[in-house]
Every structure is written in structure tokens, then in C-alpha cells.
Amino acid sequence: MNFEEKRKELVESLKDRGILTQQNVIDAMLKVPRELFIPEDVKSSAYVDSPLSIGSGQTISAPHMNAMMCEILELKEGEKVLEVGTGSGYHAALCAEIIAPPDSKSPGHIYTIERHEDLAENARENFKKTGYDEVITVIVGDGTLGYDKEAPYDKILVTAASPSDIPSPLKDQLKEGGIMCIPAGSKRFTQYLYKIQNIDGETKKKKITGVRFVPLMGKHGFE
Ligand code: SAM
């Protein structure tokens, strides 16, 4: 299968649908090989715009969701990003391609937290394979606690659905002026994607669209 051709076609269709608009996100989606982040048995669907199973009962989000979330975050080169929910590592690699492209010597870095050890280890291997291992640090643990050691973050990306009450450690670890993109709502049904911003010491929350994500488990998540 010609993955590069399929990748280009997917990007063109996301542009036509008005989902992909920011040039740095378009370039990243054209560059990062989604086929190298997913299991062998679903590789032929690498560029179908749908979520895919990645093991441990988890999924990699549909490409339109990756694109939308990257655009909400307004990512810029040199930023420090926290991702909660590493999964396959694909979404973190997209962010890395924008904030710290390989060979750019950019100070940008991504800290990504995954609660399943096997998924975290698989993502580490995926980053090595694709050359993003120096700009992405994978942590195994409860991402609802954030990662205080490297806080505050310019941007926070949460890729599992939180309860409506957004985990307070994540709000506290977001820089003044920073942006968090997070799905929130009920565990299995009504969920919305939110853009959260810390402005003048206040947390502002904007509802973007209805979504469907696996639940964010943990101390400040679901039980
Ligand atoms: N970003 C991923 C990718 O590109 O493949 C997709 C993530 S998947 C939709 C959600 C992930 O969040 C799952 O891998 C799940 O194990 C993880 N997760 C759920 N609750 C978590 C928590 N409290 N801390 C860290 N990871 C969590």
C-alpha cells in the first residue's frame, strides 16, 4: 500500500471539510506516518478517518480529531506541552513535529502520561522508530495529577474524557495565557470538547463540539 499517497488524500479531505486550516498542523499531518503507530492488523486502515483499536481496550483517535485538537491548542515551535493519554503516541508525535521538529534544535518538549505500562512502552518504541524520542518523554502514571515536576505548561492536551469537573491539577499546571484542550462530560455518553484558557488568573471554558472518547480514569477522573 502507498501510505504516503493515502496520507496526502486524507489531509486534502480534512482541508476540504474545513477541519485542517493551520499550515503547521497540515505539514505535521503530511509528515508523521500514522501507519507506524498502529498494530499490524489495522495498518490497511491507517488513513481511514476513524478511531482504531490499539490494544488494552484503548483506541487511537480519528485523524480529524487529532487535527481539530492540534488546531485548538494553537501550537507553536519551542513550547512545552503536557499530554494526558499517550496511547499509541501518534498525537504526541504530531505535536512534536510542530513544537520541536527533528534537527531544529528547538527547546520545545512534550511530556506524555499513560496509565497502561504496555501502551507506554509501545509508544516509546514508536518514538524511537520515527525519530521523536528525544523530544518526547513518556511517563507511566495517573495523568489526572498532571506532571508537577515540569509544570507550568504552555499547552495541555487530554485525550480521554474527563468528568465535567476538569481535574484541578491540570488547571493549576497550565501557564497564564496557556491553552488546554480536553473532552469532558459523562463516562460513556454525552461528552464535549473544551478549550480551556487561563486568562488574568481566571480559567475560561469554551465548548467546541460533541465528541466520544474513552474515559479518563484516576484520582481526579472516573473510578
Ligand atoms: N493520544 C492517543 C494516541 O495518539 O494514540 C490516544 C489516546 S486514547 C483515546 C486515551 C488514552 O488515555 C488511553 O491510552 C488510556 O489508557 C489513557 N488514559 C486514561 N486515563 C488516564 C490517566 N488517568 N492517565 C494517563 N492515561 C490515561
mmCIF file of C-alpha atoms and ligand atoms in Angstrom:
data_model
loop_
_atom_site.group_PDB
_atom_site.id
_atom_site.type_symbol
_atom_site.label_atom_id
_atom_site.label_comp_id
_atom_site.label_asym_id
_atom_site.label_seq_id
_atom_site.Cartn_x
_atom_site.Cartn_y
_atom_site.Cartn_z
ATOM 1 C CA MET A 1 0.000 0.000 0.000
ATOM 2 C CA ASN A 2 1.230 3.510 -0.828
ATOM 3 C CA PHE A 3 0.850 5.113 2.612
ATOM 4 C CA GLU A 4 2.256 8.486 1.542
ATOM 5 C CA GLU A 5 -0.358 8.825 -1.183
ATOM 6 C CA LYS A 6 -3.133 7.816 1.252
ATOM 7 C CA ARG A 7 -1.813 10.319 3.827
ATOM 8 C CA LYS A 8 -1.956 13.134 1.239
ATOM 9 C CA GLU A 9 -5.518 12.190 0.257
ATOM 10 C CA LEU A 10 -6.627 12.211 3.908
ATOM 11 C CA VAL A 11 -5.047 15.643 4.507
ATOM 12 C CA GLU A 12 -6.734 17.022 1.376
ATOM 13 C CA SER A 13 -10.124 15.728 2.540
ATOM 14 C CA LEU A 14 -9.636 17.243 6.028
ATOM 15 C CA LYS A 15 -8.771 20.561 4.364
ATOM 16 C CA ASP A 16 -11.860 20.331 2.112
ATOM 17 C CA ARG A 17 -14.026 19.653 5.177
ATOM 18 C CA GLY A 18 -12.622 22.823 6.813
ATOM 19 C CA ILE A 19 -11.088 20.825 9.695
ATOM 20 C CA LEU A 20 -7.442 21.461 8.793
ATOM 21 C CA THR A 21 -6.619 25.135 8.370
ATOM 22 C CA GLN A 22 -3.336 25.888 10.199
ATOM 23 C CA GLN A 23 -0.271 25.357 7.990
ATOM 24 C CA ASN A 24 1.918 23.891 10.760
ATOM 25 C CA VAL A 25 -0.767 21.271 11.565
ATOM 26 C CA ILE A 26 -1.201 20.456 7.848
ATOM 27 C CA ASP A 27 2.580 19.985 7.475
ATOM 28 C CA ALA A 28 2.737 17.746 10.561
ATOM 29 C CA MET A 29 -0.142 15.568 9.348
ATOM 30 C CA LEU A 30 1.595 15.196 5.984
ATOM 31 C CA LYS A 31 4.824 14.160 7.691
ATOM 32 C CA VAL A 32 4.012 11.861 10.649
ATOM 33 C CA PRO A 33 3.488 8.237 9.487
ATOM 34 C CA ARG A 34 0.291 7.093 11.308
ATOM 35 C CA GLU A 35 0.886 3.578 9.927
ATOM 36 C CA LEU A 36 3.955 3.222 12.187
ATOM 37 C CA PHE A 37 1.927 3.885 15.359
ATOM 38 C CA ILE A 38 -0.798 1.259 14.931
ATOM 39 C CA PRO A 39 -0.929 -2.546 15.213
ATOM 40 C CA GLU A 40 -0.207 -4.690 12.137
ATOM 41 C CA ASP A 41 -3.821 -5.937 11.796
ATOM 42 C CA VAL A 42 -5.254 -2.409 11.312
ATOM 43 C CA LYS A 43 -2.446 -0.957 9.156
ATOM 44 C CA SER A 44 -4.539 -1.092 5.975
ATOM 45 C CA SER A 45 -6.936 1.391 7.690
ATOM 46 C CA ALA A 46 -4.158 3.801 8.721
ATOM 47 C CA TYR A 47 -5.608 6.630 6.614
ATOM 48 C CA VAL A 48 -9.299 5.954 7.088
ATOM 49 C CA ASP A 49 -10.742 8.800 9.163
ATOM 50 C CA SER A 50 -11.818 6.679 12.115
ATOM 51 C CA PRO A 51 -10.551 5.563 15.537
ATOM 52 C CA LEU A 52 -8.672 2.234 15.601
ATOM 53 C CA SER A 53 -8.056 -0.293 18.330
ATOM 54 C CA ILE A 54 -4.502 -0.205 19.794
ATOM 55 C CA GLY A 55 -4.831 -2.911 22.486
ATOM 56 C CA SER A 56 -5.513 -2.779 26.271
ATOM 57 C CA GLY A 57 -9.109 -1.826 25.368
ATOM 58 C CA GLN A 58 -7.913 1.585 24.105
ATOM 59 C CA THR A 59 -8.068 3.427 20.776
ATOM 60 C CA ILE A 60 -6.118 5.886 18.666
ATOM 61 C CA SER A 61 -8.458 8.800 17.867
ATOM 62 C CA ALA A 62 -9.711 9.504 14.346
ATOM 63 C CA PRO A 63 -7.370 11.786 12.361
ATOM 64 C CA HIS A 64 -9.979 14.596 12.161
ATOM 65 C CA MET A 65 -9.983 14.658 15.986
ATOM 66 C CA ASN A 66 -6.156 14.840 16.109
ATOM 67 C CA ALA A 67 -6.257 17.725 13.625
ATOM 68 C CA MET A 68 -9.019 19.580 15.468
ATOM 69 C CA MET A 69 -7.311 19.267 18.862
ATOM 70 C CA CYS A 70 -3.928 20.416 17.488
ATOM 71 C CA GLU A 71 -5.626 23.479 15.947
ATOM 72 C CA ILE A 72 -7.466 24.320 19.194
ATOM 73 C CA LEU A 73 -4.111 24.285 21.010
ATOM 74 C CA GLU A 74 -2.582 26.825 18.556
ATOM 75 C CA LEU A 75 0.776 25.035 18.909
ATOM 76 C CA LYS A 76 3.998 26.970 18.263
ATOM 77 C CA GLU A 77 7.622 25.926 17.924
ATOM 78 C CA GLY A 78 9.512 25.926 21.232
ATOM 79 C CA GLU A 79 6.515 25.270 23.507
ATOM 80 C CA LYS A 80 6.348 22.888 26.457
ATOM 81 C CA VAL A 81 3.354 20.549 26.171
ATOM 82 C CA LEU A 82 1.770 18.038 28.545
ATOM 83 C CA GLU A 83 -0.313 15.244 27.027
ATOM 84 C CA VAL A 84 -2.512 13.006 29.174
ATOM 85 C CA GLY A 85 -3.232 9.670 27.430
ATOM 86 C CA THR A 86 -0.223 8.646 25.314
ATOM 87 C CA GLY A 87 -1.961 5.632 23.727
ATOM 88 C CA SER A 88 -0.077 4.825 20.501
ATOM 89 C CA GLY A 89 1.978 8.032 20.669
ATOM 90 C CA TYR A 90 0.695 9.333 17.308
ATOM 91 C CA HIS A 91 -0.903 12.503 18.675
ATOM 92 C CA ALA A 92 2.214 13.343 20.707
ATOM 93 C CA ALA A 93 4.333 12.845 17.575
ATOM 94 C CA LEU A 94 2.106 15.290 15.651
ATOM 95 C CA CYS A 95 2.596 17.867 18.422
ATOM 96 C CA ALA A 96 6.359 17.170 18.465
ATOM 97 C CA GLU A 97 6.579 17.752 14.716
ATOM 98 C CA ILE A 98 5.141 21.239 15.329
ATOM 99 C CA ILE A 99 6.820 22.355 18.561
ATOM 100 C CA ALA A 100 10.232 20.676 18.130
ATOM 101 C CA PRO A 101 10.754 19.332 14.610
ATOM 102 C CA PRO A 102 13.697 16.887 14.409
ATOM 103 C CA ASP A 103 17.018 18.707 13.717
ATOM 104 C CA SER A 104 15.514 22.108 14.613
ATOM 105 C CA LYS A 105 17.346 22.277 17.996
ATOM 106 C CA SER A 106 14.133 23.869 19.250
ATOM 107 C CA PRO A 107 13.716 23.874 23.062
ATOM 108 C CA GLY A 108 10.164 22.504 22.693
ATOM 109 C CA HIS A 109 9.358 19.306 24.583
ATOM 110 C CA ILE A 110 6.392 17.020 25.228
ATOM 111 C CA TYR A 111 5.719 15.157 28.453
ATOM 112 C CA THR A 112 3.104 12.481 27.889
ATOM 113 C CA ILE A 113 1.470 10.344 30.585
ATOM 114 C CA GLU A 114 -0.081 6.895 30.088
ATOM 115 C CA ARG A 115 -1.626 4.709 32.801
ATOM 116 C CA HIS A 116 -1.116 1.417 30.902
ATOM 117 C CA GLU A 117 2.532 0.371 31.131
ATOM 118 C CA ASP A 118 2.399 -1.796 27.974
ATOM 119 C CA LEU A 119 0.994 1.084 25.893
ATOM 120 C CA ALA A 120 3.641 3.462 27.306
ATOM 121 C CA GLU A 121 6.416 1.022 26.366
ATOM 122 C CA ASN A 122 4.966 0.526 22.889
ATOM 123 C CA ALA A 123 4.754 4.321 22.404
ATOM 124 C CA ARG A 124 8.426 4.688 23.459
ATOM 125 C CA GLU A 125 9.354 2.203 20.736
ATOM 126 C CA ASN A 126 7.196 4.071 18.220
ATOM 127 C CA PHE A 127 9.006 7.340 19.072
ATOM 128 C CA LYS A 128 12.406 5.669 18.583
ATOM 129 C CA LYS A 129 11.296 4.230 15.234
ATOM 130 C CA THR A 130 10.081 7.603 13.992
ATOM 131 C CA GLY A 131 12.814 9.819 15.486
ATOM 132 C CA TYR A 132 10.747 11.713 18.100
ATOM 133 C CA ASP A 133 12.249 10.007 21.167
ATOM 134 C CA GLU A 134 14.496 12.952 22.118
ATOM 135 C CA VAL A 135 11.669 15.480 22.277
ATOM 136 C CA ILE A 136 9.001 13.302 23.908
ATOM 137 C CA THR A 137 9.237 11.935 27.450
ATOM 138 C CA VAL A 138 6.794 9.138 28.323
ATOM 139 C CA ILE A 139 5.690 8.826 31.957
ATOM 140 C CA VAL A 140 3.673 5.918 33.358
ATOM 141 C CA GLY A 141 1.120 7.092 35.900
ATOM 142 C CA ASP A 142 -2.140 8.865 36.668
ATOM 143 C CA GLY A 143 -2.342 11.802 34.293
ATOM 144 C CA THR A 144 -5.211 13.417 36.230
ATOM 145 C CA LEU A 145 -2.473 14.535 38.640
ATOM 146 C CA GLY A 146 -0.581 16.188 35.781
ATOM 147 C CA TYR A 147 3.214 16.200 35.953
ATOM 148 C CA ASP A 148 4.195 18.804 38.514
ATOM 149 C CA LYS A 149 7.920 18.285 38.015
ATOM 150 C CA GLU A 150 7.941 20.136 34.655
ATOM 151 C CA ALA A 151 4.978 22.497 35.215
ATOM 152 C CA PRO A 152 3.827 25.023 34.123
ATOM 153 C CA TYR A 153 2.959 24.064 30.534
ATOM 154 C CA ASP A 154 2.209 26.283 27.542
ATOM 155 C CA LYS A 155 -0.332 23.756 26.339
ATOM 156 C CA ILE A 156 -2.119 20.710 27.815
ATOM 157 C CA LEU A 157 -3.748 18.047 25.635
ATOM 158 C CA VAL A 158 -6.039 15.486 27.257
ATOM 159 C CA THR A 159 -7.043 12.572 25.009
ATOM 160 C CA ALA A 160 -9.507 10.760 27.300
ATOM 161 C CA ALA A 161 -12.837 12.141 28.564
ATOM 162 C CA SER A 162 -12.701 13.778 31.985
ATOM 163 C CA PRO A 163 -15.686 14.241 34.310
ATOM 164 C CA SER A 164 -17.331 17.680 33.795
ATOM 165 C CA ASP A 165 -15.266 18.996 36.681
ATOM 166 C CA ILE A 166 -11.858 19.381 34.954
ATOM 167 C CA PRO A 167 -9.011 17.893 37.097
ATOM 168 C CA SER A 168 -7.714 20.773 39.250
ATOM 169 C CA PRO A 169 -4.001 19.750 38.980
ATOM 170 C CA LEU A 170 -4.252 20.188 35.195
ATOM 171 C CA LYS A 171 -5.780 23.675 35.555
ATOM 172 C CA ASP A 172 -3.073 24.587 38.092
ATOM 173 C CA GLN A 173 -0.252 23.346 35.836
ATOM 174 C CA LEU A 174 -1.375 25.428 32.826
ATOM 175 C CA LYS A 175 0.622 28.641 32.280
ATOM 176 C CA GLU A 176 -1.075 32.032 32.448
ATOM 177 C CA GLY A 177 -2.205 32.538 28.829
ATOM 178 C CA GLY A 178 -1.842 28.814 28.143
ATOM 179 C CA ILE A 179 -4.412 26.602 26.403
ATOM 180 C CA MET A 180 -5.787 23.193 27.415
ATOM 181 C CA CYS A 181 -7.857 21.035 25.044
ATOM 182 C CA ILE A 182 -9.909 18.418 26.891
ATOM 183 C CA PRO A 183 -13.006 16.281 26.288
ATOM 184 C CA ALA A 184 -15.333 16.198 29.320
ATOM 185 C CA GLY A 185 -18.781 15.025 30.333
ATOM 186 C CA SER A 186 -20.228 11.649 31.240
ATOM 187 C CA LYS A 187 -18.215 8.417 31.292
ATOM 188 C CA ARG A 188 -19.806 6.787 28.233
ATOM 189 C CA PHE A 189 -22.347 9.148 26.662
ATOM 190 C CA THR A 190 -22.621 12.955 26.357
ATOM 191 C CA GLN A 191 -19.177 14.496 26.094
ATOM 192 C CA TYR A 192 -17.960 17.802 24.663
ATOM 193 C CA LEU A 193 -14.566 19.052 23.606
ATOM 194 C CA TYR A 194 -13.478 22.163 25.551
ATOM 195 C CA LYS A 195 -10.852 24.841 25.047
ATOM 196 C CA ILE A 196 -9.689 25.992 28.479
ATOM 197 C CA GLN A 197 -7.613 29.139 28.927
ATOM 198 C CA ASN A 198 -6.030 30.724 31.960
ATOM 199 C CA ILE A 199 -6.528 34.443 31.455
ATOM 200 C CA ASP A 200 -5.788 37.077 34.143
ATOM 201 C CA GLY A 201 -5.818 34.424 36.846
ATOM 202 C CA GLU A 202 -9.228 33.096 35.741
ATOM 203 C CA THR A 203 -9.995 29.796 33.990
ATOM 204 C CA LYS A 204 -12.208 30.324 30.911
ATOM 205 C CA LYS A 205 -14.001 27.317 29.362
ATOM 206 C CA LYS A 206 -15.326 27.278 25.765
ATOM 207 C CA LYS A 207 -17.448 24.382 24.434
ATOM 208 C CA ILE A 208 -16.351 23.387 20.918
ATOM 209 C CA THR A 209 -18.305 20.292 19.778
ATOM 210 C CA GLY A 210 -19.799 16.938 20.853
ATOM 211 C CA VAL A 211 -17.278 14.053 20.972
ATOM 212 C CA ARG A 212 -16.858 10.409 22.044
ATOM 213 C CA PHE A 213 -13.684 9.443 23.969
ATOM 214 C CA VAL A 214 -12.630 6.603 26.287
ATOM 215 C CA PRO A 215 -12.892 7.676 29.950
ATOM 216 C CA LEU A 216 -10.097 9.430 31.837
ATOM 217 C CA MET A 217 -9.529 7.189 34.848
ATOM 218 C CA GLY A 218 -7.757 8.206 38.054
ATOM 219 C CA LYS A 219 -7.839 10.305 41.215
ATOM 220 C CA HIS A 220 -9.440 13.350 39.513
ATOM 221 C CA GLY A 221 -11.079 11.293 36.747
ATOM 222 C CA PHE A 222 -13.573 8.416 36.731
ATOM 223 C CA GLU A 223 -13.238 5.473 39.129
HETATM 224 N N1 SAM B 1 -3.366 10.110 22.201
HETATM 225 C C1 SAM B 1 -3.507 8.724 21.880
HETATM 226 C C2 SAM B 1 -2.944 8.355 20.534
HETATM 227 O O1 SAM B 1 -2.489 9.253 19.790
HETATM 228 O O2 SAM B 1 -2.932 7.151 20.223
HETATM 229 C C3 SAM B 1 -4.910 8.204 22.011
HETATM 230 C C4 SAM B 1 -5.325 8.103 23.397
HETATM 231 S S1 SAM B 1 -6.680 7.073 23.825
HETATM 232 C C5 SAM B 1 -8.047 7.832 23.021
HETATM 233 C C6 SAM B 1 -6.805 7.560 25.553
HETATM 234 C C7 SAM B 1 -5.670 7.084 26.401
HETATM 235 O O3 SAM B 1 -5.795 7.675 27.692
HETATM 236 C C8 SAM B 1 -5.639 5.577 26.622
HETATM 237 O O4 SAM B 1 -4.424 5.055 26.200
HETATM 238 C C9 SAM B 1 -5.836 5.428 28.135
HETATM 239 O O5 SAM B 1 -5.145 4.325 28.676
HETATM 240 C C10 SAM B 1 -5.292 6.747 28.633
HETATM 241 N N2 SAM B 1 -5.723 7.160 29.980
HETATM 242 C C11 SAM B 1 -6.958 7.114 30.544
HETATM 243 N N3 SAM B 1 -6.912 7.631 31.792
HETATM 244 C C12 SAM B 1 -5.625 8.022 32.021
HETATM 245 C C13 SAM B 1 -4.932 8.629 33.124
HETATM 246 N N4 SAM B 1 -5.539 8.975 34.258
HETATM 247 N N5 SAM B 1 -3.619 8.863 32.987
HETATM 248 C C14 SAM B 1 -2.961 8.535 31.842
HETATM 249 N N6 SAM B 1 -3.545 7.963 30.780
HETATM 250 C C15 SAM B 1 -4.861 7.720 30.864
#
